[in-house]
Coordinates of N, CA and C in Angstrom, one line a residue:
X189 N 0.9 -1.2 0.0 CA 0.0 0.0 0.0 C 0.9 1.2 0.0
X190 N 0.5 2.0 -0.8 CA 1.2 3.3 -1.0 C 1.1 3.9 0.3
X191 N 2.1 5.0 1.0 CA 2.4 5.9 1.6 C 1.4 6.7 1.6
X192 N 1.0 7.6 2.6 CA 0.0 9.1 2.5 C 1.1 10.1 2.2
X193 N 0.5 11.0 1.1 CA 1.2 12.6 0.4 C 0.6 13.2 1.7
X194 N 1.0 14.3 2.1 CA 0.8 15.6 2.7 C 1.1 16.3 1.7
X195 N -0.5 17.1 1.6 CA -0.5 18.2 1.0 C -1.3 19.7 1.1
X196 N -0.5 21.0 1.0 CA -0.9 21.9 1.5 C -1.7 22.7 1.7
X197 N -3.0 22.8 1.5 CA -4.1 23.7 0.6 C -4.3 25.1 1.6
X198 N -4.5 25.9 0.7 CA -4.6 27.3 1.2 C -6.2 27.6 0.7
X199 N -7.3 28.0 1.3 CA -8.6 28.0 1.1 C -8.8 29.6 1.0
X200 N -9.2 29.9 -0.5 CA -9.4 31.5 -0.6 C -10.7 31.8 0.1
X201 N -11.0 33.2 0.3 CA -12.6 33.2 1.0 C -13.6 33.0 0.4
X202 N -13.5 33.3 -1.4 CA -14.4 32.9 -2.2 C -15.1 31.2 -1.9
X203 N -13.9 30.5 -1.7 CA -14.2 29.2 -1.6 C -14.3 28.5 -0.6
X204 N -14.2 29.0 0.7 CA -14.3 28.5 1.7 C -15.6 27.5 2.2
X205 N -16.4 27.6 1.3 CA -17.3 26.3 1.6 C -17.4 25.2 0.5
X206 N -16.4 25.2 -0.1 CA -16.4 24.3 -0.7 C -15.5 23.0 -0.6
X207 N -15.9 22.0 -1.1 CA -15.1 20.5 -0.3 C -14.1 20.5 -0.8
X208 N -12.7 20.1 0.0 CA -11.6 19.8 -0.1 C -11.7 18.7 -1.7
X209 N -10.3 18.4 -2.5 CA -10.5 17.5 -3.4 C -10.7 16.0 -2.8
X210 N -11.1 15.2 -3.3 CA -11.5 13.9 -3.0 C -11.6 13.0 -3.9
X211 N -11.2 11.8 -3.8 CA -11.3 10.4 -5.0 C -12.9 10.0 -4.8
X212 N -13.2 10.6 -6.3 CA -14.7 10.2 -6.3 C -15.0 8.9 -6.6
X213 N -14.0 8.1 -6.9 CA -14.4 6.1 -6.8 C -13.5 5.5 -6.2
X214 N -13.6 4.4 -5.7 CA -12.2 3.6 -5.5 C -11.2 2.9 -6.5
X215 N -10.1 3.3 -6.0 CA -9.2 2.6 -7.3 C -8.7 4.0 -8.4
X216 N -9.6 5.6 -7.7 CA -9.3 6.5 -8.8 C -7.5 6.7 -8.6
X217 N -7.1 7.1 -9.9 CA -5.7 7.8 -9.9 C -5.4 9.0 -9.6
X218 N -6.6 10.2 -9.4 CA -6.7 11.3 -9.1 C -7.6 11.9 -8.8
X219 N -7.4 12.9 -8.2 CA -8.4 13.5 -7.4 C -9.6 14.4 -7.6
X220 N -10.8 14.5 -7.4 CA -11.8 15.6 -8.1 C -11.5 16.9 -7.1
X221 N -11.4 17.8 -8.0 CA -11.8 19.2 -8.0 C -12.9 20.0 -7.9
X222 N -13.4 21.3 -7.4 CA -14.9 21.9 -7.8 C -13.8 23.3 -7.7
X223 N -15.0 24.0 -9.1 CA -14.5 25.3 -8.6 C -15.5 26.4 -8.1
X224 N -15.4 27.5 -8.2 CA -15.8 28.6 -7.2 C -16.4 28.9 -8.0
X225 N -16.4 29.3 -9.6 CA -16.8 29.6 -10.2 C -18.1 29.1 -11.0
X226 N -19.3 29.9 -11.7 CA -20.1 29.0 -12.0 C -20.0 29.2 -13.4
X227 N -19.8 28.5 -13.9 CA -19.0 28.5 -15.2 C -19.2 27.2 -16.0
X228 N -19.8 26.7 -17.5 CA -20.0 25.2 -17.9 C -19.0 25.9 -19.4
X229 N -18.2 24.4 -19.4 CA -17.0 24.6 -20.5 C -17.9 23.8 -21.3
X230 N -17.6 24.0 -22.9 CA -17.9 22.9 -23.8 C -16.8 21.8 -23.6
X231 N -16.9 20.7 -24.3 CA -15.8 19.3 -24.2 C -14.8 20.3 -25.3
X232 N -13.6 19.8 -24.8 CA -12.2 20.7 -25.3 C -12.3 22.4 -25.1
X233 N -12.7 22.8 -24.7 CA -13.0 24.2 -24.6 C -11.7 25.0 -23.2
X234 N -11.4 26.0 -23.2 CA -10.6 26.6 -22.0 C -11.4 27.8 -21.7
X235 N -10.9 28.1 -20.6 CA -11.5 29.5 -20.0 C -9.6 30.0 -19.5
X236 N -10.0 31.1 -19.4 CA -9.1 32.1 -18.8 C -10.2 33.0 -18.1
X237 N -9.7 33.6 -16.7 CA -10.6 34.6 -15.6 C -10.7 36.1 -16.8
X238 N -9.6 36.0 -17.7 CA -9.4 37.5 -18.3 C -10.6 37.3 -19.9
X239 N -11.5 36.2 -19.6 CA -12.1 36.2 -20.7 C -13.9 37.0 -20.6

């Protein structure tokens, strides 16, 4: 069994109620994210905040 990462997170105030990242199944390789923003991308699409 792998080791535990420590890792740092710094919580802005915009986002302070929002959930830490978390493995949404078992067995994932990485971790889900949410963001603060309400914002829906198309599939392949980017955002930049300067857009």
């Amino acid at each position: 069994m792998p080791l535990p990462i420590r890792i740092a997170i710094q919580r802005l105030p915009h986002g302070e109620d929002l959930p830490l990242p978390a493995y949404a199944t078992h067995g994932a390789t990485g971790m889900d994210v949410v963001a603060a923003e309400d914002l829906i991308l198309a599939p392949g699409a980017r955002h930049s905040p300067t857009q």
